[in-house]
């Protein structure tokens, strides 16, 4: 387990936005992520415990202009380790849709890998995404997160987490961002908010049913 | 009359005792947000009267309705579909 966490920490130079692209079988999840330089919106349906389909929209602000990406996506849970006091996950996903940039629209693809490890007290996550398209500069996005819970919330209690997030995306107007944030969730509703060291506000809202 | 009442009371106790308490020990259940599927899936079963999830104890307690039971394969399937592994089932 310790080795797995170290490996994930190594991967986390490029980490993600949310915890699990695949939820329980039959779950519908909605996520909307907002920052001044990007947004990322997902609607997912987990048709198996290890697979989900999603509709995704992303907006990136680059020095050359604003890019929008719309695509259906397939998420797959590659491996999950369920331990008594922890869980470790590795996901991959791929999407193909359209990219709109400088008043032109072309086909574009996206691939990503994401890994997380969590207990009731600690959380670590990493993600890397790359986009291929005929328009705009080659785009990739990396994100890492570390989190700690001030108390171990029970199932029906409000859970609170303090997290630090690092994002790296050298093609955007904001090349990287370090954001301390707070995560709160109660039952099926999750809210994250924080302000980066550069003063950029972020908010992430998720729920599933 | 007294005897009849005592008999009825005893029968009532006996009947309610037919409801089953099932204690399931689950591996990987560390996040309440992610574990919501467990309650959703168990509550969808007509046999289920009540369900309690404890992250601290790593258990799911299912109380069935009178004269009802849930088979171990169904319990295991629900937990697997929710993303977890069953460590133990006590009935």
Coordinates of C-alpha atoms in Angstrom, one line a residue:
Chain A
X1 CA 0.0 0.0 0.0
X2 CA 2.8 2.4 0.9
X3 CA 4.5 1.7 -2.4
X4 CA 1.3 2.4 -4.3
X5 CA 0.9 5.7 -2.5
X6 CA 4.5 6.7 -3.4
X7 CA 3.8 5.8 -7.0
X8 CA 0.7 7.9 -7.1
X9 CA 2.6 10.7 -5.5
X10 CA 5.1 10.4 -8.3
X11 CA 2.3 10.5 -10.9
X12 CA 0.6 13.5 -9.2
X13 CA 2.8 16.1 -11.0
X14 CA -0.2 16.3 -13.3
X15 CA -3.3 15.9 -11.2
X16 CA -7.1 16.2 -11.6
X17 CA -10.3 17.9 -10.9
X18 CA -12.4 15.4 -9.1
X19 CA -12.3 12.2 -7.4
X20 CA -14.0 9.4 -9.4
X21 CA -14.9 9.5 -13.1
X22 CA -16.7 6.2 -12.5
X23 CA -19.2 6.0 -9.6
X24 CA -21.5 3.1 -8.5
X25 CA -23.3 1.2 -11.2
X26 CA -26.4 3.2 -12.3
X27 CA -25.2 6.5 -10.9
X28 CA -25.6 9.7 -12.8
X29 CA -23.1 12.4 -11.8
X30 CA -22.8 16.0 -12.7
X31 CA -19.7 18.2 -12.2
X32 CA -19.1 21.8 -13.0
X33 CA -15.6 23.2 -12.5
X34 CA -14.9 26.9 -12.9
X35 CA -11.8 29.0 -12.9
X36 CA -11.0 32.3 -14.7
X37 CA -8.8 30.6 -17.3
X38 CA -10.8 27.3 -17.7
X39 CA -14.0 25.4 -17.1
X40 CA -14.7 21.7 -17.2
X41 CA -18.2 20.3 -17.1
X42 CA -19.1 16.6 -17.0
X43 CA -22.3 14.6 -17.0
X44 CA -21.6 10.9 -16.5
X45 CA -23.6 7.7 -16.3
X46 CA -21.9 4.7 -14.8
X47 CA -23.3 1.7 -16.7
X48 CA -20.9 -0.7 -14.9
X49 CA -19.0 -0.4 -11.7
X50 CA -15.9 0.0 -13.7
X51 CA -17.1 2.1 -16.7
X52 CA -19.0 5.2 -17.5
X53 CA -20.0 7.3 -20.4
X54 CA -19.8 11.1 -20.2
X55 CA -20.7 14.2 -22.0
X56 CA -18.0 16.8 -21.5
X57 CA -17.4 20.5 -22.2
X58 CA -14.1 22.3 -21.6
X59 CA -13.2 25.9 -22.0
X60 CA -9.6 27.1 -22.1
X61 CA -8.3 30.6 -22.3
X62 CA -5.1 30.8 -24.3
X63 CA -3.0 33.8 -25.3
X64 CA -4.2 33.2 -28.9
X65 CA -7.8 33.1 -27.9
X66 CA -10.5 31.0 -26.2
X67 CA -10.8 27.3 -27.1
X68 CA -14.0 25.2 -26.5
X69 CA -14.1 21.4 -26.6
X70 CA -17.3 19.3 -26.7
X71 CA -17.2 15.5 -26.7
X72 CA -18.7 12.3 -25.6
X73 CA -16.3 10.4 -23.4
X74 CA -15.7 6.9 -22.1
X75 CA -14.3 6.5 -18.6
X76 CA -12.8 3.2 -17.4
X77 CA -11.6 2.1 -14.0
X78 CA -8.4 0.2 -14.8
X79 CA -7.8 -1.0 -11.3
X80 CA -9.1 -0.5 -7.8
X81 CA -7.5 -1.7 -4.6
X82 CA -10.0 -1.9 -1.7
X83 CA -8.3 -2.1 1.6
X84 CA -9.7 -2.0 5.1
X85 CA -8.9 1.6 5.7
X86 CA -8.1 2.9 2.2
X87 CA -8.9 2.8 -1.5
X88 CA -6.7 3.3 -4.5
X89 CA -7.9 3.8 -8.0
X90 CA -6.5 4.2 -11.5
X91 CA -8.7 5.5 -14.3
X92 CA -8.2 6.2 -18.0
X93 CA -10.6 8.0 -20.3
X94 CA -10.9 9.0 -23.9
X95 CA -13.1 11.4 -25.9
X96 CA -13.6 12.5 -29.4
X97 CA -15.6 15.5 -30.3
X98 CA -15.2 19.0 -31.7
X99 CA -12.9 21.8 -30.9
X100 CA -13.8 25.4 -31.5
X101 CA -10.9 27.9 -31.7
X102 CA -10.6 31.3 -33.4
X103 CA -14.0 30.9 -35.1
X104 CA -13.1 27.6 -36.6
X105 CA -14.5 24.1 -35.7
X106 CA -12.6 20.9 -36.2
X107 CA -12.5 17.4 -34.8
X108 CA -10.4 16.8 -31.7
X109 CA -9.6 14.0 -29.3
X110 CA -8.7 13.8 -25.7
X111 CA -7.0 11.2 -23.6
X112 CA -6.4 11.1 -19.9
X113 CA -5.1 9.1 -17.0
X114 CA -6.0 9.7 -13.4
X115 CA -5.1 8.0 -10.1
X116 CA -6.1 8.6 -6.5
X117 CA -5.5 7.1 -3.1
X118 CA -7.6 8.0 -0.1
X119 CA -8.4 7.1 3.5
X120 CA -10.8 8.8 5.8
X121 CA -8.0 11.2 6.8
X122 CA -5.7 11.6 3.7
X123 CA -6.2 12.1 0.0
X124 CA -3.8 12.2 -2.9
X125 CA -4.6 12.5 -6.6
X126 CA -2.9 13.0 -9.9
X127 CA -4.1 13.4 -13.5
X128 CA -2.8 14.0 -16.9
X129 CA -4.8 15.0 -20.0
X130 CA -3.7 15.6 -23.5
X131 CA -5.8 16.9 -26.4
X132 CA -5.2 16.4 -30.1
X133 CA -6.8 18.6 -32.7
X134 CA -6.2 20.4 -36.0
X135 CA -6.7 23.8 -34.3
X136 CA -4.7 25.7 -31.8
X137 CA -1.5 24.8 -29.9
X138 CA -1.1 21.2 -28.7
X139 CA -2.7 21.2 -25.3
X140 CA -2.1 19.2 -22.2
X141 CA -3.1 19.6 -18.6
X142 CA -1.7 18.2 -15.4
X143 CA -2.9 18.4 -11.9
X144 CA -2.0 17.1 -8.4
X145 CA -3.7 17.3 -5.1
X146 CA -3.0 16.5 -1.5
X147 CA -5.7 16.6 1.1
X148 CA -6.2 16.1 4.8
X149 CA -9.5 15.9 6.8
X150 CA -9.5 17.7 10.1
X151 CA -11.9 15.0 11.4
X152 CA -13.1 11.7 10.1
X153 CA -16.7 12.3 9.2
X154 CA -19.2 9.5 9.5
X155 CA -21.4 8.5 6.6
X156 CA -24.3 10.9 7.2
X157 CA -22.2 13.8 8.6
X158 CA -20.8 16.8 6.8
X159 CA -17.3 15.9 5.6
X160 CA -14.6 18.6 5.4
X161 CA -11.2 18.5 3.7
X162 CA -8.3 20.9 3.4
X163 CA -6.5 20.5 0.1
X164 CA -3.7 21.9 -1.9
X165 CA -3.9 21.7 -5.7
X166 CA -1.3 22.3 -8.3
X167 CA -2.2 22.7 -12.0
X168 CA 0.2 22.8 -14.9
X169 CA -1.0 23.8 -18.4
X170 CA 1.7 25.9 -20.1
X171 CA -0.5 26.7 -23.1
X172 CA -3.0 28.7 -21.1
X173 CA -2.9 32.3 -20.2
X174 CA -2.2 31.1 -16.6
X175 CA 0.6 28.5 -17.1
X176 CA 0.2 27.0 -13.6
X177 CA -1.7 27.6 -10.5
X178 CA -1.3 26.6 -6.8
X179 CA -4.7 26.7 -5.1
X180 CA -5.4 25.9 -1.4
X181 CA -9.0 24.9 -1.3
X182 CA -11.7 23.4 1.0
X183 CA -13.8 20.5 0.0
X184 CA -17.2 19.9 1.7
X185 CA -19.6 17.1 1.0
X186 CA -22.8 15.9 2.5
X187 CA -24.4 12.8 1.2
X188 CA -24.5 13.2 -2.6
X189 CA -23.5 16.8 -2.9
X190 CA -19.9 18.1 -3.0
X191 CA -18.6 21.6 -3.1
X192 CA -15.0 22.7 -3.5
X193 CA -13.8 26.3 -3.4
X194 CA -10.5 28.1 -3.1
X195 CA -8.3 31.0 -4.3
X196 CA -5.0 30.5 -6.0
X197 CA -1.8 32.2 -4.9
X198 CA -2.3 34.4 -8.0
X199 CA -5.7 35.4 -6.8
X200 CA -7.7 33.2 -9.2
X201 CA -10.9 31.9 -7.6
X202 CA -12.1 28.4 -8.3
X203 CA -15.2 26.5 -7.6
X204 CA -16.2 22.9 -8.2
X205 CA -19.7 21.5 -7.6
X206 CA -20.7 17.9 -8.0
X207 CA -23.6 15.8 -7.2
X208 CA -24.8 12.3 -8.1
X209 CA -28.0 10.4 -8.0
Chain B
X1 CA -58.1 -13.1 29.4
X2 CA -54.7 -12.5 31.0
X3 CA -53.4 -15.7 29.4
X4 CA -54.7 -14.7 26.0
X5 CA -52.9 -11.3 26.2
X6 CA -49.7 -12.9 27.3
X7 CA -49.9 -15.4 24.4
X8 CA -50.6 -12.6 21.9
X9 CA -47.7 -10.6 23.3
X10 CA -45.4 -13.6 23.0
X11 CA -46.6 -14.2 19.4
X12 CA -45.9 -10.5 18.6
X13 CA -42.4 -10.8 19.9
X14 CA -41.9 -14.0 18.0
X15 CA -43.2 -12.5 14.8
X16 CA -41.0 -9.4 15.0
X17 CA -38.0 -11.6 15.7
X18 CA -38.3 -12.9 12.1
X19 CA -36.9 -9.6 10.8
X20 CA -33.3 -10.2 10.1
X21 CA -30.3 -8.1 11.0
X22 CA -27.5 -8.5 8.5
X23 CA -24.0 -7.1 9.3
X24 CA -21.7 -6.7 6.3
X25 CA -18.1 -5.8 6.7
X26 CA -16.9 -3.9 3.7
X27 CA -13.4 -3.1 2.4
X28 CA -12.6 0.2 0.7
X29 CA -15.5 2.2 2.2
X30 CA -13.7 5.4 3.2
X31 CA -15.7 8.1 1.6
X32 CA -19.3 8.9 2.4
X33 CA -19.8 10.8 -0.9
X34 CA -18.8 7.7 -2.9
X35 CA -20.6 5.2 -0.7
X36 CA -24.1 6.7 -1.3
X37 CA -24.8 4.0 -3.9
X38 CA -24.8 1.4 -1.2
X39 CA -27.9 2.9 0.6
X40 CA -29.6 3.6 -2.8
X41 CA -29.2 0.0 -4.0
X42 CA -30.2 -1.7 -0.7
X43 CA -33.3 0.6 -0.3
X44 CA -34.4 -0.4 -3.7
X45 CA -34.9 -4.0 -2.5
X46 CA -38.4 -4.7 -1.2
X47 CA -37.0 -6.9 1.6
X48 CA -35.1 -4.0 3.2
X49 CA -36.6 -2.2 6.2
X50 CA -33.7 -0.1 7.2
X51 CA -30.0 0.4 6.4
X52 CA -27.1 2.0 8.4
X53 CA -23.7 2.6 7.0
X54 CA -20.7 3.2 9.4
X55 CA -17.4 4.3 7.9
X56 CA -15.8 4.1 11.3
X57 CA -16.8 0.4 11.8
X58 CA -16.5 -0.3 8.0
X59 CA -19.9 -2.0 8.2
X60 CA -23.3 -1.9 6.5
X61 CA -26.2 -3.0 8.8
X62 CA -29.3 -4.1 6.9
X63 CA -32.5 -4.8 8.7
X64 CA -35.0 -6.8 6.6
X65 CA -38.8 -6.7 6.9
X66 CA -40.5 -9.5 8.7
X67 CA -40.0 -13.0 7.2
X68 CA -37.6 -11.6 4.6
X69 CA -34.0 -12.4 3.8
X70 CA -31.4 -11.3 1.3
X71 CA -29.1 -13.9 -0.1
X72 CA -25.4 -13.6 0.2
X73 CA -24.8 -13.5 -3.6
X74 CA -27.2 -10.5 -3.9
X75 CA -25.5 -8.7 -1.0
X76 CA -22.1 -9.3 -2.6
X77 CA -23.5 -8.1 -6.0
X78 CA -24.8 -4.9 -4.5
X79 CA -21.5 -4.1 -2.8
X80 CA -19.5 -4.9 -5.9
X81 CA -21.7 -2.8 -8.1
X82 CA -21.1 0.0 -5.6
X83 CA -17.4 -0.4 -6.0
X84 CA -16.4 -2.3 -2.8
X85 CA -15.4 -5.7 -1.6
X86 CA -17.3 -7.7 0.9
X87 CA -15.1 -9.0 3.7
X88 CA -17.7 -10.7 5.8
X89 CA -21.5 -11.2 6.1
X90 CA -23.1 -12.0 9.4
X91 CA -26.7 -13.0 9.8

